[in-house]
PDB file of C-alpha atoms in Angstrom:
ATOM      1  CA  GLU A   1     -26.455  75.673  42.663  1.00 53.00           C
ATOM      2  CA  ALA A   2     -24.421  75.357  39.619  1.00 60.00           C
ATOM      3  CA  ASP A   3     -23.059  76.900  37.498  1.00 91.00           C
ATOM      4  CA  ILE A   4     -24.727  77.503  34.455  1.00 95.00           C
ATOM      5  CA  TYR A   5     -26.689  81.331  33.426  1.00 95.00           C
ATOM      6  CA  GLN A   6     -29.398  82.801  31.928  1.00 97.00           C
ATOM      7  CA  THR A   7     -29.905  85.979  30.820  1.00 97.00           C
ATOM      8  CA  PRO A   8     -32.336  88.577  31.231  1.00 96.00           C
ATOM      9  CA  ARG A   9     -34.324  86.580  34.001  1.00 95.00           C
ATOM     10  CA  TYR A  10     -37.183  88.769  32.920  1.00 96.00           C
ATOM     11  CA  LEU A  11     -38.406  90.094  29.426  1.00 97.00           C
ATOM     12  CA  VAL A  12     -41.135  92.343  28.196  1.00 97.00           C
ATOM     13  CA  ILE A  13     -41.129  92.875  24.796  1.00 96.00           C
ATOM     14  CA  GLY A  14     -43.520  93.915  21.443  1.00 96.00           C
ATOM     15  CA  THR A  15     -45.015  91.710  19.116  1.00 97.00           C
ATOM     16  CA  GLY A  16     -43.221  91.004  16.241  1.00 96.00           C
ATOM     17  CA  LYS A  17     -39.553  91.842  17.947  1.00 96.00           C
ATOM     18  CA  LYS A  18     -36.633  89.530  17.548  1.00 96.00           C
ATOM     19  CA  ILE A  19     -35.232  88.548  20.683  1.00 96.00           C
ATOM     20  CA  THR A  20     -32.036  86.455  21.699  1.00 97.00           C
ATOM     21  CA  LEU A  21     -32.465  84.374  25.438  1.00 97.00           C
ATOM     22  CA  GLU A  22     -28.426  83.634  26.717  1.00 98.00           C
ATOM     23  CA  CYS A  23     -27.435  80.454  28.407  1.00 98.00           C
ATOM     24  CA  SER A  24     -23.847  79.535  29.423  1.00 98.00           C
ATOM     25  CA  GLN A  25     -22.442  76.907  31.734  1.00 97.00           C
ATOM     26  CA  THR A  26     -19.251  76.382  33.025  1.00 94.00           C
ATOM     27  CA  MET A  27     -18.720  73.364  34.028  1.00 92.00           C
ATOM     28  CA  GLY A  28     -17.564  71.839  30.058  1.00 92.00           C
ATOM     29  CA  HIS A  29     -20.747  69.947  30.161  1.00 93.00           C
ATOM     30  CA  ASP A  30     -21.273  68.546  26.227  1.00 93.00           C
ATOM     31  CA  LYS A  31     -25.287  68.164  26.220  1.00 94.00           C
ATOM     32  CA  MET A  32     -27.728  71.391  26.643  1.00 96.00           C
ATOM     33  CA  TYR A  33     -30.937  71.501  26.748  1.00 96.00           C
ATOM     34  CA  TRP A  34     -34.026  74.382  26.374  1.00 96.00           C
ATOM     35  CA  TYR A  35     -37.659  73.878  27.844  1.00 95.00           C
ATOM     36  CA  GLN A  36     -41.039  75.717  27.617  1.00 95.00           C
ATOM     37  CA  GLN A  37     -42.585  75.988  31.037  1.00 94.00           C
ATOM     38  CA  ASP A  38     -45.589  78.141  32.035  1.00 90.00           C
ATOM     39  CA  PRO A  39     -45.937  78.870  35.623  1.00 82.00           C
ATOM     40  CA  GLY A  40     -47.066  76.173  37.935  1.00 81.00           C
ATOM     41  CA  MET A  41     -46.644  73.551  34.983  1.00 86.00           C
ATOM     42  CA  GLU A  42     -44.564  70.771  33.418  1.00 88.00           C
ATOM     43  CA  LEU A  43     -41.906  71.085  31.051  1.00 92.00           C
ATOM     44  CA  HIS A  44     -41.280  70.664  27.612  1.00 92.00           C
ATOM     45  CA  LEU A  45     -38.520  70.002  25.266  1.00 93.00           C
ATOM     46  CA  ILE A  46     -38.083  72.115  22.423  1.00 94.00           C
ATOM     47  CA  HIS A  47     -34.507  71.956  21.692  1.00 95.00           C
ATOM     48  CA  TYR A  48     -30.928  70.135  22.727  1.00 94.00           C
ATOM     49  CA  SER A  49     -27.464  69.954  21.456  1.00 95.00           C
ATOM     50  CA  TYR A  50     -24.889  67.316  22.086  1.00 93.00           C
ATOM     51  CA  GLY A  51     -22.096  69.323  20.897  1.00 94.00           C
ATOM     52  CA  VAL A  52     -20.410  72.072  19.139  1.00 95.00           C
ATOM     53  CA  ASN A  53     -22.667  72.358  15.530  1.00 95.00           C
ATOM     54  CA  SER A  54     -25.328  69.979  16.899  1.00 93.00           C
ATOM     55  CA  THR A  55     -29.017  70.664  17.510  1.00 95.00           C
ATOM     56  CA  GLU A  56     -32.160  68.731  17.584  1.00 93.00           C
ATOM     57  CA  LYS A  57     -35.722  70.129  17.968  1.00 91.00           C
ATOM     58  CA  GLY A  58     -37.604  68.310  21.472  1.00 89.00           C
ATOM     59  CA  ASP A  59     -40.546  66.797  21.695  1.00 82.00           C
ATOM     60  CA  LEU A  60     -42.645  69.902  21.524  1.00 83.00           C
ATOM     61  CA  SER A  61     -42.727  72.329  18.169  1.00 80.00           C
ATOM     62  CA  SER A  62     -41.267  75.368  18.473  1.00 84.00           C
ATOM     63  CA  GLU A  63     -41.112  78.721  16.381  1.00 89.00           C
ATOM     64  CA  SER A  64     -37.998  79.537  17.923  1.00 93.00           C
ATOM     65  CA  THR A  65     -34.340  78.497  16.522  1.00 94.00           C
ATOM     66  CA  VAL A  66     -30.968  77.633  18.479  1.00 96.00           C
ATOM     67  CA  SER A  67     -26.905  77.811  17.857  1.00 96.00           C
ATOM     68  CA  ARG A  68     -24.095  75.883  19.697  1.00 97.00           C
ATOM     69  CA  ILE A  69     -21.257  77.291  18.397  1.00 97.00           C
ATOM     70  CA  ARG A  70     -19.242  76.777  21.433  1.00 96.00           C
ATOM     71  CA  THR A  71     -19.709  74.315  24.213  1.00 96.00           C
ATOM     72  CA  GLU A  72     -20.513  76.855  26.964  1.00 97.00           C
ATOM     73  CA  HIS A  73     -22.636  78.985  25.167  1.00 97.00           C
ATOM     74  CA  PHE A  74     -26.300  78.073  23.963  1.00 98.00           C
ATOM     75  CA  PRO A  75     -28.742  80.816  23.186  1.00 98.00           C
ATOM     76  CA  LEU A  76     -32.261  80.920  21.879  1.00 97.00           C
ATOM     77  CA  THR A  77     -33.929  83.115  19.236  1.00 96.00           C
ATOM     78  CA  LEU A  78     -37.177  83.869  18.204  1.00 94.00           C
ATOM     79  CA  GLU A  79     -37.250  86.227  14.717  1.00 94.00           C
ATOM     80  CA  SER A  80     -40.582  87.468  15.346  1.00 94.00           C
ATOM     81  CA  ALA A  81     -42.439  87.056  19.011  1.00 94.00           C
ATOM     82  CA  ARG A  82     -46.122  86.710  19.653  1.00 95.00           C
ATOM     83  CA  PRO A  83     -48.163  86.847  22.419  1.00 96.00           C
ATOM     84  CA  SER A  84     -48.234  82.948  22.368  1.00 93.00           C
ATOM     85  CA  HIS A  85     -44.288  82.883  22.717  1.00 94.00           C
ATOM     86  CA  THR A  86     -45.084  84.141  26.297  1.00 96.00           C
ATOM     87  CA  SER A  87     -43.574  81.548  28.585  1.00 95.00           C
ATOM     88  CA  GLN A  88     -40.857  81.028  31.162  1.00 95.00           C
ATOM     89  CA  TYR A  89     -37.708  79.198  29.180  1.00 96.00           C
ATOM     90  CA  LEU A  90     -35.640  77.047  31.200  1.00 96.00           C
ATOM     91  CA  CYS A  91     -31.694  76.199  29.968  1.00 97.00           C
ATOM     92  CA  ALA A  92     -30.256  72.384  31.034  1.00 96.00           C
ATOM     93  CA  SER A  93     -26.990  71.100  30.962  1.00 95.00           C
ATOM     94  CA  SER A  94     -25.692  67.622  31.366  1.00 92.00           C
ATOM     95  CA  ASP A  95     -22.093  65.948  30.945  1.00 89.00           C
ATOM     96  CA  THR A  96     -22.583  62.548  29.403  1.00 86.00           C
ATOM     97  CA  SER A  97     -19.445  61.186  30.196  1.00 84.00           C
ATOM     98  CA  ARG A  98     -20.412  60.788  33.327  1.00 78.00           C
ATOM     99  CA  GLY A  99     -23.515  58.700  33.108  1.00 72.00           C
ATOM    100  CA  GLY A 100     -26.332  58.908  35.578  1.00 73.00           C
ATOM    101  CA  GLY A 101     -28.494  61.863  33.293  1.00 79.00           C
ATOM    102  CA  GLU A 102     -28.147  64.366  35.898  1.00 87.00           C
ATOM    103  CA  GLN A 103     -29.422  67.867  34.298  1.00 92.00           C
ATOM    104  CA  TYR A 104     -28.759  71.092  35.611  1.00 93.00           C
ATOM    105  CA  PHE A 105     -30.601  73.961  35.161  1.00 95.00           C
ATOM    106  CA  GLY A 106     -30.227  77.727  35.463  1.00 95.00           C
ATOM    107  CA  PRO A 107     -32.450  79.968  36.773  1.00 94.00           C
ATOM    108  CA  GLY A 108     -34.943  80.733  33.537  1.00 95.00           C
ATOM    109  CA  THR A 109     -36.353  83.620  31.151  1.00 96.00           C
ATOM    110  CA  ARG A 110     -39.669  84.767  32.193  1.00 95.00           C
ATOM    111  CA  LEU A 111     -40.398  85.705  28.674  1.00 97.00           C
ATOM    112  CA  THR A 112     -43.843  87.937  28.049  1.00 97.00           C
ATOM    113  CA  VAL A 113     -45.252  89.326  24.529  1.00 97.00           C
ATOM    114  CA  THR A 114     -48.049  92.092  24.470  1.00 96.00           C
TER     115      THR A 114
ATOM    116  CA  ALA B   1     -42.828  55.820  24.425  1.00 77.00           C
ATOM    117  CA  GLN B   2     -42.222  56.162  28.109  1.00 83.00           C
ATOM    118  CA  THR B   3     -44.821  58.511  30.229  1.00 91.00           C
ATOM    119  CA  VAL B   4     -44.451  59.627  33.654  1.00 95.00           C
ATOM    120  CA  THR B   5     -48.001  60.329  35.445  1.00 96.00           C
ATOM    121  CA  GLN B   6     -47.868  62.353  38.488  1.00 97.00           C
ATOM    122  CA  SER B   7     -51.352  62.313  40.230  1.00 96.00           C
ATOM    123  CA  GLN B   8     -51.519  64.845  42.938  1.00 96.00           C
ATOM    124  CA  PRO B   9     -51.274  68.309  41.529  1.00 95.00           C
ATOM    125  CA  GLU B  10     -51.287  69.352  45.042  1.00 96.00           C
ATOM    126  CA  MET B  11     -50.477  68.832  48.200  1.00 97.00           C
ATOM    127  CA  SER B  12     -49.806  70.280  51.605  1.00 97.00           C
ATOM    128  CA  VAL B  13     -48.157  68.664  55.298  1.00 97.00           C
ATOM    129  CA  GLN B  14     -47.581  70.223  58.532  1.00 98.00           C
ATOM    130  CA  GLU B  15     -44.183  71.338  59.185  1.00 97.00           C
ATOM    131  CA  ALA B  16     -42.360  68.304  60.583  1.00 97.00           C
ATOM    132  CA  GLU B  17     -44.631  65.585  59.535  1.00 97.00           C
ATOM    133  CA  THR B  18     -43.531  63.340  56.791  1.00 98.00           C
ATOM    134  CA  VAL B  19     -44.984  63.628  53.087  1.00 98.00           C
ATOM    135  CA  THR B  20     -45.343  60.963  49.837  1.00 98.00           C
ATOM    136  CA  LEU B  21     -46.104  62.116  46.724  1.00 98.00           C
ATOM    137  CA  SER B  22     -46.554  59.288  44.009  1.00 98.00           C
ATOM    138  CA  CYS B  23     -45.616  58.586  40.525  1.00 98.00           C
ATOM    139  CA  THR B  24     -45.904  55.867  38.339  1.00 98.00           C
ATOM    140  CA  TYR B  25     -44.715  55.536  34.423  1.00 97.00           C
ATOM    141  CA  ASP B  26     -44.744  53.410  31.838  1.00 95.00           C
ATOM    142  CA  THR B  27     -41.865  51.892  29.129  1.00 93.00           C
ATOM    143  CA  SER B  28     -41.176  48.715  27.675  1.00 90.00           C
ATOM    144  CA  GLU B  29     -37.217  49.502  28.549  1.00 88.00           C
ATOM    145  CA  ASN B  30     -35.668  47.487  31.130  1.00 88.00           C
ATOM    146  CA  ASN B  31     -32.553  49.920  31.910  1.00 88.00           C
ATOM    147  CA  TYR B  32     -33.431  53.343  32.775  1.00 92.00           C
ATOM    148  CA  TYR B  33     -32.846  55.927  35.232  1.00 93.00           C
ATOM    149  CA  LEU B  34     -35.675  57.651  37.750  1.00 95.00           C
ATOM    150  CA  PHE B  35     -35.675  61.412  39.114  1.00 96.00           C
ATOM    151  CA  TRP B  36     -37.154  63.314  41.665  1.00 97.00           C
ATOM    152  CA  TYR B  37     -36.430  67.522  40.691  1.00 97.00           C
ATOM    153  CA  LYS B  38     -37.292  70.090  43.148  1.00 97.00           C
ATOM    154  CA  GLN B  39     -38.186  73.127  41.450  1.00 95.00           C
ATOM    155  CA  PRO B  40     -38.642  76.420  44.439  1.00 93.00           C
ATOM    156  CA  PRO B  41     -40.532  79.632  43.766  1.00 88.00           C
ATOM    157  CA  SER B  42     -38.576  82.014  41.329  1.00 81.00           C
ATOM    158  CA  ARG B  43     -35.247  79.573  42.355  1.00 83.00           C
ATOM    159  CA  GLN B  44     -33.585  76.860  40.189  1.00 89.00           C
ATOM    160  CA  MET B  45     -34.392  73.143  39.541  1.00 93.00           C
ATOM    161  CA  ILE B  46     -32.531  71.062  41.643  1.00 94.00           C
ATOM    162  CA  LEU B  47     -31.643  67.669  41.483  1.00 94.00           C
ATOM    163  CA  VAL B  48     -33.272  65.642  44.715  1.00 96.00           C
ATOM    164  CA  ILE B  49     -32.473  62.004  44.049  1.00 96.00           C
ATOM    165  CA  ARG B  50     -31.974  59.463  41.435  1.00 94.00           C
ATOM    166  CA  GLN B  51     -32.555  55.790  41.360  1.00 95.00           C
ATOM    167  CA  GLU B  52     -31.204  53.470  38.174  1.00 92.00           C
ATOM    168  CA  ALA B  53     -33.406  51.080  37.768  1.00 91.00           C
ATOM    169  CA  TYR B  54     -31.180  48.133  37.771  1.00 90.00           C
ATOM    170  CA  LYS B  55     -30.640  48.456  41.898  1.00 89.00           C
ATOM    171  CA  GLN B  56     -33.531  46.908  43.923  1.00 86.00           C
ATOM    172  CA  GLN B  57     -32.315  49.209  46.888  1.00 92.00           C
ATOM    173  CA  ASN B  58     -34.241  52.366  47.433  1.00 94.00           C
ATOM    174  CA  ALA B  59     -32.223  55.324  46.942  1.00 94.00           C
ATOM    175  CA  THR B  60     -31.931  57.674  49.652  1.00 94.00           C
ATOM    176  CA  GLU B  61     -30.774  61.547  50.576  1.00 93.00           C
ATOM    177  CA  ASN B  62     -31.048  62.560  53.776  1.00 95.00           C
ATOM    178  CA  ARG B  63     -34.306  63.634  54.432  1.00 97.00           C
ATOM    179  CA  PHE B  64     -35.577  61.989  51.347  1.00 97.00           C
ATOM    180  CA  SER B  65     -36.346  58.386  50.297  1.00 97.00           C
ATOM    181  CA  VAL B  66     -37.641  56.901  47.368  1.00 97.00           C
ATOM    182  CA  ASN B  67     -39.781  53.535  47.118  1.00 97.00           C
ATOM    183  CA  PHE B  68     -39.020  51.700  43.798  1.00 96.00           C
ATOM    184  CA  GLN B  69     -41.545  49.688  42.514  1.00 96.00           C
ATOM    185  CA  LYS B  70     -40.338  48.455  39.163  1.00 94.00           C
ATOM    186  CA  ALA B  71     -42.972  45.487  38.868  1.00 94.00           C
ATOM    187  CA  ALA B  72     -45.142  48.238  39.332  1.00 96.00           C
ATOM    188  CA  LYS B  73     -43.530  50.851  37.502  1.00 96.00           C
ATOM    189  CA  SER B  74     -44.050  53.189  40.580  1.00 97.00           C
ATOM    190  CA  PHE B  75     -41.423  56.014  41.911  1.00 97.00           C
ATOM    191  CA  SER B  76     -42.591  57.496  44.751  1.00 98.00           C
ATOM    192  CA  LEU B  77     -41.115  60.341  46.977  1.00 98.00           C
ATOM    193  CA  LYS B  78     -41.039  60.387  50.765  1.00 98.00           C
ATOM    194  CA  ILE B  79     -40.371  63.537  52.300  1.00 98.00           C
ATOM    195  CA  SER B  80     -39.170  62.955  56.529  1.00 98.00           C
ATOM    196  CA  ASP B  81     -39.233  65.644  58.785  1.00 98.00           C
ATOM    197  CA  SER B  82     -41.020  68.265  56.216  1.00 98.00           C
ATOM    198  CA  GLN B  83     -39.582  71.926  56.655  1.00 97.00           C
ATOM    199  CA  LEU B  84     -40.987  75.452  55.075  1.00 97.00           C
ATOM    200  CA  GLY B  85     -38.412  74.883  52.534  1.00 96.00           C
ATOM    201  CA  ASP B  86     -39.585  72.297  51.145  1.00 97.00           C
ATOM    202  CA  THR B  87     -41.862  73.862  49.799  1.00 97.00           C
ATOM    203  CA  ALA B  88     -41.619  73.747  46.444  1.00 97.00           C
ATOM    204  CA  MET B  89     -43.123  71.915  42.429  1.00 96.00           C
ATOM    205  CA  TYR B  90     -41.345  68.311  42.421  1.00 98.00           C
ATOM    206  CA  PHE B  91     -41.317  66.914  39.043  1.00 97.00           C
ATOM    207  CA  CYS B  92     -40.516  63.305  38.596  1.00 97.00           C
ATOM    208  CA  ALA B  93     -38.853  62.198  35.495  1.00 95.00           C
ATOM    209  CA  PHE B  94     -37.973  59.311  33.658  1.00 94.00           C
ATOM    210  CA  MET B  95     -34.599  58.746  31.649  1.00 91.00           C
ATOM    211  CA  LYS B  96     -33.714  55.538  29.336  1.00 86.00           C
ATOM    212  CA  HIS B  97     -30.391  54.337  29.881  1.00 80.00           C
ATOM    213  CA  GLY B  98     -27.483  54.308  27.591  1.00 66.00           C
ATOM    214  CA  GLY B  99     -26.439  55.342  23.955  1.00 55.00           C
ATOM    215  CA  SER B 100     -25.885  59.067  23.932  1.00 53.00           C
ATOM    216  CA  GLN B 101     -28.084  59.902  26.988  1.00 57.00           C
ATOM    217  CA  GLY B 102     -31.335  60.217  26.189  1.00 73.00           C
ATOM    218  CA  ASN B 103     -33.540  62.773  27.142  1.00 86.00           C
ATOM    219  CA  LEU B 104     -35.504  63.892  30.081  1.00 90.00           C
ATOM    220  CA  ILE B 105     -39.258  62.938  30.063  1.00 91.00           C
ATOM    221  CA  PHE B 106     -41.026  65.092  33.144  1.00 93.00           C
ATOM    222  CA  GLY B 107     -44.427  64.507  34.890  1.00 95.00           C
ATOM    223  CA  LYS B 108     -46.783  67.267  35.376  1.00 94.00           C
ATOM    224  CA  GLY B 109     -45.301  67.935  38.669  1.00 96.00           C
ATOM    225  CA  THR B 110     -46.965  68.151  41.826  1.00 97.00           C
ATOM    226  CA  LYS B 111     -47.173  72.018  43.919  1.00 96.00           C
ATOM    227  CA  LEU B 112     -46.011  71.362  47.845  1.00 97.00           C
ATOM    228  CA  SER B 113     -46.921  73.470  50.322  1.00 97.00           C
ATOM    229  CA  VAL B 114     -44.955  73.473  53.863  1.00 97.00           C
ATOM    230  CA  LYS B 115     -47.316  74.776  56.518  1.00 97.00           C
ATOM    231  CA  PRO B 116     -45.774  76.324  59.631  1.00 95.00           C
TER     232      PRO B 116
END
């Protein structure tokens, strides 16, 4: 399996709390991504980054924010969690210098906001 | 804009048999990649197979092969000798080639169940 990690794997939290989902990869990949996925459903790209200090919004509007201070680390933050944020969040990375486009995915964080 | 359509929300197959998952896409691009990703229950998404649009030869990875029809914009996945471990969600995905590497566009997925 790929060297990309996400913590926590599961999180149950109350409305209004601030949360940060962690994502790290040890492959030296330059590009990283965050997807939102409801169980058994399609993936929606919410954020991506081409490298350090680069962040872009994806196709699906999200109230979350991201940062990329280090190449290997791409955390996602929700300032005030709401029940509508309940979903699975997948992090991924890719090496754009290699071509081919393959993305490597983390195990996901399943978030429940009560 | 590109779109990817998987018309089979769920499929099942008996162990050791062959199954084909369908995928069609819409694009005006000439150079692109197509992918099939597998997401087993509670496990990480992994790449199954990749096809480069400029290659006419269909990609093959062990028991997995594709039928790539560029003119028809069709990209089906055939799984031969199905195994219980093939039970998973399968996502078809598209990506433009070149530039600063585009983003993947996923279909809605097909849930495949392999029955003993």
